[in-house]
Coordinates of C-alpha atoms and ligand atoms in Angstrom, one line a residue:
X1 CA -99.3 -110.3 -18.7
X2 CA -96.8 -107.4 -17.9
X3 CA -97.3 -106.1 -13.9
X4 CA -100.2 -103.9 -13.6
X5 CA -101.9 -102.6 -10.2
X6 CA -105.4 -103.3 -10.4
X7 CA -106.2 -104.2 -6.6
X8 CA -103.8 -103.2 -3.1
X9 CA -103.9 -107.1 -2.8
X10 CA -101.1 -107.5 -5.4
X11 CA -98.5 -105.6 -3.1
X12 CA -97.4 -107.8 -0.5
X13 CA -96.6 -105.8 2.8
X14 CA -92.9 -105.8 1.8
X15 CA -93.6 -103.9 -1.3
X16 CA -96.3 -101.3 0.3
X17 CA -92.7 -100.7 2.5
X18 CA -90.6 -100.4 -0.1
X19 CA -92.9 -98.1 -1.8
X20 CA -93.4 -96.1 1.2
X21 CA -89.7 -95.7 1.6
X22 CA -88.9 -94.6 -2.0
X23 CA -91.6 -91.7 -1.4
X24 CA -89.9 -90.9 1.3
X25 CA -86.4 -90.6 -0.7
X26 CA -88.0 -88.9 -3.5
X27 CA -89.4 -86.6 -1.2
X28 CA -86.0 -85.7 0.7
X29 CA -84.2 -86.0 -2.5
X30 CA -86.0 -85.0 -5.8
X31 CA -83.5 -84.1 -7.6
X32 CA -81.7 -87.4 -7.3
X33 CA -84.9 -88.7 -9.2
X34 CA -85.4 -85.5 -11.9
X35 CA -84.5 -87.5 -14.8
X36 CA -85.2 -91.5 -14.0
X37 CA -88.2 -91.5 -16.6
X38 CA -86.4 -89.3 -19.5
X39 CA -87.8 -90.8 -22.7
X40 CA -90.8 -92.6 -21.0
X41 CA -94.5 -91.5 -21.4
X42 CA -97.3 -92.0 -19.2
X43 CA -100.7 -91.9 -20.9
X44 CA -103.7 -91.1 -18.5
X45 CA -107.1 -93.5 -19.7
X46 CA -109.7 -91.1 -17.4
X47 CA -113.5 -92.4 -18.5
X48 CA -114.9 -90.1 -15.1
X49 CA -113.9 -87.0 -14.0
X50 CA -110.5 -86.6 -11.4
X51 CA -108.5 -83.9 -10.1
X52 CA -106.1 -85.3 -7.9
X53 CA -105.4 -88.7 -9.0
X54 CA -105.1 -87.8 -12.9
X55 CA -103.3 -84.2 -12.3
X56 CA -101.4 -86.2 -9.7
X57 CA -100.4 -88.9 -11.8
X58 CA -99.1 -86.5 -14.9
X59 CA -97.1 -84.4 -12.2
X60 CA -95.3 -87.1 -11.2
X61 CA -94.4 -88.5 -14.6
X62 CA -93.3 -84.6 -15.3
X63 CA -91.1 -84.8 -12.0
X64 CA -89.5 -87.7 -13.2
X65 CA -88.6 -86.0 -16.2
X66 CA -90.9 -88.3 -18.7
X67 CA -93.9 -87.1 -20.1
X68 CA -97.6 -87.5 -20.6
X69 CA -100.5 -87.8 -23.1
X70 CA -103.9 -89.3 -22.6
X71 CA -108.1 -88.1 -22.4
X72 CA -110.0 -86.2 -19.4
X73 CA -113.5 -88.1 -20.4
X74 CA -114.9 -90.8 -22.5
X75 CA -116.2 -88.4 -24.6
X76 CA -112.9 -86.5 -26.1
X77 CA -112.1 -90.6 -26.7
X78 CA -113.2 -92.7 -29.4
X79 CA -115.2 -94.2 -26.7
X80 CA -118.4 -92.1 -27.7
X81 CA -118.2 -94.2 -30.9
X82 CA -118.1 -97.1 -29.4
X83 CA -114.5 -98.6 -29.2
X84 CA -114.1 -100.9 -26.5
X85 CA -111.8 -100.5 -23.8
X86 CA -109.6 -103.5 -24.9
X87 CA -109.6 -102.2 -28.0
X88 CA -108.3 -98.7 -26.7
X89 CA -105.5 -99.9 -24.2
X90 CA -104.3 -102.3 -27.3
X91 CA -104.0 -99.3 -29.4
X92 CA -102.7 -96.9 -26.8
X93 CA -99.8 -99.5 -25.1
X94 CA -98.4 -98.4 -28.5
X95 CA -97.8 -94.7 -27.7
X96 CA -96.9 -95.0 -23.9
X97 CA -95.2 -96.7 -21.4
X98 CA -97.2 -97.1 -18.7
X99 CA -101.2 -96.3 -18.5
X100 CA -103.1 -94.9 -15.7
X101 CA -107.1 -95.8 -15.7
X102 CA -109.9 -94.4 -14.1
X103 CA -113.4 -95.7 -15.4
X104 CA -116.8 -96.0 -14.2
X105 CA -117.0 -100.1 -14.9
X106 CA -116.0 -102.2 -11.8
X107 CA -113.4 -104.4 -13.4
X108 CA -112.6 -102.4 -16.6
X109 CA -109.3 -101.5 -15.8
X110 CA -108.5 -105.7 -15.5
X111 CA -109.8 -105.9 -18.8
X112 CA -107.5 -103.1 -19.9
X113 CA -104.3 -105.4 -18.2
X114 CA -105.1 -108.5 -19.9
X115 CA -104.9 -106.8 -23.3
X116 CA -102.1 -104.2 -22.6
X117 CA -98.5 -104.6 -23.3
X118 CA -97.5 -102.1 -20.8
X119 CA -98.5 -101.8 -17.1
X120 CA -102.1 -100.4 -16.6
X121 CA -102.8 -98.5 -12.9
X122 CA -106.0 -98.7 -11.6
X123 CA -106.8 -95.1 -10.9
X124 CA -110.3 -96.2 -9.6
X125 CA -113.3 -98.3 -10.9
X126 CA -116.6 -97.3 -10.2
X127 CA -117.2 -97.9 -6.6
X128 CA -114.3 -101.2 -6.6
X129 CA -111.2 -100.4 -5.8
X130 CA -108.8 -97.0 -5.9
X131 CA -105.5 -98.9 -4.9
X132 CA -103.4 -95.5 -5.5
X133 CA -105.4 -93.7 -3.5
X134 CA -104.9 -96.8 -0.8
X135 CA -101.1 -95.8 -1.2
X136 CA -100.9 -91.7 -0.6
X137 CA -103.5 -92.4 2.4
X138 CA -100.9 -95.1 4.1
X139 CA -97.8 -92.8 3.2
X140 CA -99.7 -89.6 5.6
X141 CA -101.1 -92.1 8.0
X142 CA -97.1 -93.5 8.2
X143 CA -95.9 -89.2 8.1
X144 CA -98.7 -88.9 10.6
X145 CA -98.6 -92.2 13.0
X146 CA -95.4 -93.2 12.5
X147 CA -96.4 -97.2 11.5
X148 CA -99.7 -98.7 10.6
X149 CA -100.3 -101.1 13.7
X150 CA -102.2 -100.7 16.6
X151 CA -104.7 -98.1 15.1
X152 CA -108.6 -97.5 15.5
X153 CA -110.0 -96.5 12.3
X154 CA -113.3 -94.9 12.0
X155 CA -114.5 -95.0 8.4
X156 CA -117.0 -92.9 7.6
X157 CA -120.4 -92.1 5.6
X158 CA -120.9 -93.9 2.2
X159 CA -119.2 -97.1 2.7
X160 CA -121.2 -98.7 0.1
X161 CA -119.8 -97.5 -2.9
X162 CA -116.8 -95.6 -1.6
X163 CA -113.8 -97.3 -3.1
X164 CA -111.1 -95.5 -1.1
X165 CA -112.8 -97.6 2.0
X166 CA -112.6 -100.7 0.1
X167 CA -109.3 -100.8 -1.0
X168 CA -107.9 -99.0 2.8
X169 CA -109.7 -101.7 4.7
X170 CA -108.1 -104.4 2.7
X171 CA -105.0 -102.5 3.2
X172 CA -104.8 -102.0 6.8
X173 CA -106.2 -105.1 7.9
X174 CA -102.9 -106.9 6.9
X175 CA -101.2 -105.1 9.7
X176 CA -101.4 -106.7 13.7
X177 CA -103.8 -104.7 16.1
X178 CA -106.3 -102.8 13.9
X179 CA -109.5 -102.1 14.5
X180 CA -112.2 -100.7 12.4
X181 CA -115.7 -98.9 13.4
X182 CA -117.7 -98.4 10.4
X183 CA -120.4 -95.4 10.6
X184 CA -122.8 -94.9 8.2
X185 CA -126.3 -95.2 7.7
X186 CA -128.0 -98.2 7.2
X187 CA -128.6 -97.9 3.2
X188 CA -124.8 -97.1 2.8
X189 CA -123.3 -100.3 5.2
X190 CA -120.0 -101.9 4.4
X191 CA -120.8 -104.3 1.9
X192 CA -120.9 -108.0 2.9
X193 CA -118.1 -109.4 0.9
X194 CA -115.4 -106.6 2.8
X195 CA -116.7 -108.2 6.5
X196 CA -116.7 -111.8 5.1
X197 CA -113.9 -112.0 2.7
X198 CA -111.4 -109.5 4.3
X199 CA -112.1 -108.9 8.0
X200 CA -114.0 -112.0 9.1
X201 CA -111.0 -114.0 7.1
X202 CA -108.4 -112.2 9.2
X203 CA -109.9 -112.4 12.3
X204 CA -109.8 -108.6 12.6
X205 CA -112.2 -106.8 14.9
X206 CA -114.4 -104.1 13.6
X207 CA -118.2 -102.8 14.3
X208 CA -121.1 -100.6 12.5
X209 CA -122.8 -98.0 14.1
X210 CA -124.7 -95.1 12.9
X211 CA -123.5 -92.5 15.5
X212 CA -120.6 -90.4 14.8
X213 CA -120.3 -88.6 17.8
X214 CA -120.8 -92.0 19.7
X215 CA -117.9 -93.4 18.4
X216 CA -115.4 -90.5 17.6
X217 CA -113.3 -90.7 21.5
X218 CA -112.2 -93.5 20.5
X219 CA -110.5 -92.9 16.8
X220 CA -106.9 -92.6 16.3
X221 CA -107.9 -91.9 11.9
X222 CA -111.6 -90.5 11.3
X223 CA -111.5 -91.6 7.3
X224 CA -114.7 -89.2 6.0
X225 CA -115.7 -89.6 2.9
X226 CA -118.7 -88.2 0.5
X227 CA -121.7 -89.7 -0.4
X228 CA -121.6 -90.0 -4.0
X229 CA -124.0 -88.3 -6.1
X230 CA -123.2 -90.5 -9.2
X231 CA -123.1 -93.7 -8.0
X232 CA -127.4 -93.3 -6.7
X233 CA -129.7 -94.2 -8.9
X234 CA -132.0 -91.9 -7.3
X235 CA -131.9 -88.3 -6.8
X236 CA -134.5 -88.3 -3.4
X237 CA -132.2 -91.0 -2.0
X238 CA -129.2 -89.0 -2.4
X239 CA -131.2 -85.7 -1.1
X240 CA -131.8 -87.5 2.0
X241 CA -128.6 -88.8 2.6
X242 CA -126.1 -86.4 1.7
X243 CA -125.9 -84.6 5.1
X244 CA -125.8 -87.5 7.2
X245 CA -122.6 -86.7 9.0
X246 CA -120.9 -82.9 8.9
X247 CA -117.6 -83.2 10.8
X248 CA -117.1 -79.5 12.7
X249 CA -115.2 -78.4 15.5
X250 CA -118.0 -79.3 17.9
X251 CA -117.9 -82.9 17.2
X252 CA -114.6 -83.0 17.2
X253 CA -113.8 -81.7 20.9
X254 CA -114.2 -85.1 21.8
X255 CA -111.7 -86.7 19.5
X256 CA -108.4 -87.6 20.8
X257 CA -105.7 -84.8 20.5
X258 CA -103.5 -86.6 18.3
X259 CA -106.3 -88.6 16.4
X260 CA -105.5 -87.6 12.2
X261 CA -108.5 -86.6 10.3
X262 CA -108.6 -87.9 6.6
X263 CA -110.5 -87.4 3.3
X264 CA -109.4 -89.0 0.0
X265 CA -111.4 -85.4 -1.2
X266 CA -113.1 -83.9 -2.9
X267 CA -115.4 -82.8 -0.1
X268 CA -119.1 -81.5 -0.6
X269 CA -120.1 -80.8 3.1
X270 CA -119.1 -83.7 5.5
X271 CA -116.4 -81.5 6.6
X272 CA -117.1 -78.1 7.4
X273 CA -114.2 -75.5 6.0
X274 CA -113.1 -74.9 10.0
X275 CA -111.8 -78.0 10.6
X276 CA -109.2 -76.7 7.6
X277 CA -107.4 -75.3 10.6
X278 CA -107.4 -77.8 13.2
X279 CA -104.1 -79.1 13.6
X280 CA -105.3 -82.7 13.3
X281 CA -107.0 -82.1 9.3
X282 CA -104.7 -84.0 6.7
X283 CA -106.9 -84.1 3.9
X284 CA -104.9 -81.8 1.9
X285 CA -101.4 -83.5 3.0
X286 CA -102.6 -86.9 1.3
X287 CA -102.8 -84.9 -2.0
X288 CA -99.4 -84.2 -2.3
X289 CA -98.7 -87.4 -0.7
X290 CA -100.6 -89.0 -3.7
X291 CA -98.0 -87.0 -6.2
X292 CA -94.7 -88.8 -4.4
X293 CA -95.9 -91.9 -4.0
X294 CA -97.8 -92.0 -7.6
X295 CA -94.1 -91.3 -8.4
X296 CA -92.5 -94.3 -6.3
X297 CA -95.0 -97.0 -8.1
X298 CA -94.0 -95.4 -11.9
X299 CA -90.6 -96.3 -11.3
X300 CA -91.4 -99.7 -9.9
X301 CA -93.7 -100.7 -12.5
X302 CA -90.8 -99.3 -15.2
X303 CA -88.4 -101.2 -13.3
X304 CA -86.3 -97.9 -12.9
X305 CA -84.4 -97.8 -9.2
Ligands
CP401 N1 -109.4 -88.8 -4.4 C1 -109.7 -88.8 -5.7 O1 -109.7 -89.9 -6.4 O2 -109.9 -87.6 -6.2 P1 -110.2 -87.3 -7.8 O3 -111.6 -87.9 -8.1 O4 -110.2 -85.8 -7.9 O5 -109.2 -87.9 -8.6

C-alpha cells in the first residue's frame, strides 16, 4: 500500500514538526516552492459538500505549480449509478497523482487506500476523522501559542459527531501538560471510545460539563464547533439543539486575554459575527493555514523536498 493519511495517528510527533515547519517555509518563501509539483495532478474525491478543505486542497496543488481535476458531489460522479468507491479510486489513481477524499461513510476513505495506487488524503469521513483539518488547526494554535504543551482546551458543542474534535483530541493529547474540558450537552458527549482509547490510555486529564460560561476563565483554546444538521436523524432534535451555546462578547469578558478562539468553520450561529473583531478570533486564520500546510503534506506524500 503506497502512504495515505487516513487518521492524525499515522504522523508520529516528529513528522506533525516537520510538517509544521515546511508550512512555515512555504509560507516565508513561496516562490522557492512555485514549481515542486510541475507535471503532478491532484484529483479531489468530494462525496459531501466542502468549501475550505476541497478549494483549499486545489489551491495548494495550483501554488505548487501542479494541477487538479476531480467531482464536487457524488452525484456529478458515477457514484449515482452505483460504482463503488474502490472501484472509483482504482480507476481514478490512473489520472492523478495524489487523491484527496471527503465522504459521508466512516472508513470509506481506508477502503479507497487499500485499492489505490497513489496516496489517498482523508479530507473527512462522516463524523470519524478530518486529519487535515487536525493539521491547519495545530499550525495557528503553533502561530498563535507558540508550542502545543501546557494548554487548556475547551472543546465545544457537538462533540458527538464533530470529526475536527476527534481527530484534535487525538492530536494534542500526544503532547505533555494538556488538558481538555469537553462542553456540550448531554445527547452530544464525547463518545466513549475518545475518553477510553485516547485520553484514559494516556493518562491525560480532561472533564465534561454542560456550562460554557462555567468553564471559559479557564481556556487558553475555546475550539467551537456547529451542531450538524446532517449527521441528526431527526429534525426536532436538531431544532432543539442548535443554539445550545452562542459565543459573543459577553461571554467572552471572562476569557483570558490571550486565550485563541477557534472554529474549523463553517459557522451557523455558535459564534456571533462580533467576535469577528476580537483580537483573540482565529477562525479565519486556520483557513489559510489549511492552504499552506495542505501544501506541506502534498509534497511529503509525493516525496518532493
Ligand atoms: N472545515 C471544513 O472541513 O470545512 P468545509 O466543510 O467547508 O471543507
Amino acid at each position: 500500500m503506497v502512504e495515505s493519511l487516513i487518521d492524525i495517528n499515522q504522523l508520529t510527533v516528529e513528522e506533525i514538526d516537520e510538517l509544521i515547519k515546511k508550512a512555515e517555509d512555504i509560507i516565508a518563501n513561496p516562490e522557492k516552492y512555485a514549481h515542486k509539483c510541475e507535471g503532478k495532478k491532484l484529483a479531489t474525491l468530494f462525496y459531501e459538500p466542502s468549501t475550505r478543505t476541497r478549494l483549499s486542497f486545489e489551491a495548494a496543488m495550483y501554488e505548487l505549480g501542479g494541477n487538479v481535476l476531480g467531482f464536487q458531489s457524488a452525484k456529478n460522479s458515477s457514484a449515482s449509478k452505483g460504482e463503488s468507491v474502490s472501484d472509483t479510486v482504482r480507476v481514478v489513481s490512473g489520472y492523478a497523482d495524489i487523491i484527496a477524499m471527503r465522504h459521508p461513510k466512516e472508513g470509506a476513505p481506508l477502503v479507497a487506500a487499500m485499492k489505490s495506487l497513489v496516496p489517498i488524503i482523508n479530507a473527512g469521513d462522516g463524523g470519524h476523522n478530518h486529519p487535515t483539518q487536525t493539521l491547519a488547526d495545530m499550525l495557528t494554535i503553533y502561530r498563535k501559542k507558540g508550542g502545543f504543551e501546557n494548554l487548556t482546551i475547551g472543546m465545544c458543542g457537538d462533540l458527538k459527531f464533530g470529526r475536527t474534535v476527534h481527530s484534535l483530541t487525538n492530536a494534542m493529547s500526544r503532547y505533555e501538560g494538556n488538558k481538555f474540558v469537553f462542553i456540550s450537552p448531554d445527547e452530544l458527549k464525547i463518545p466513549d471510545y475518545i475518553k477510553t482509547d485516547v485520553l484514559d490510555r494516556k493518562g491525560v486529564e480532561y472533564e465534561e460539563t454542560r456550562s460554557l460560561e462555567e468553564s471559559i476563565p479557564d481556556l487558553d483554546i475555546l475550539y467551537m464547533t456547529r451542531v450538524q444538521q446532517e449527521r441528526f436523524f431527526n429534525e426536532a432534535d436538531y431544532l432543539r439543539l442548535r443554539d445550545t451555546y452562542i459565543l459573543n462578547e459577553q461571554k467572552l469578558k471572562n476569557a483570558k486575554k490571550d486565550m485563541i478562539i477557534m472554529h474549523p468553520l463553517p459557522r451557523v450561529n455558535e459564534i456571533s459575527v462580533e467576535v469577528d473583531d476580537d483580537p483573540r478570533a482565529c477562525y479565519f486564520d486556520q483557513t489559510l493555514n489549511g492552504k499552506y500546510i495542505r501544501m506541506a503534506l502534498i509534497l511529503k506524500l509525493l516525496g518532493i523536498n
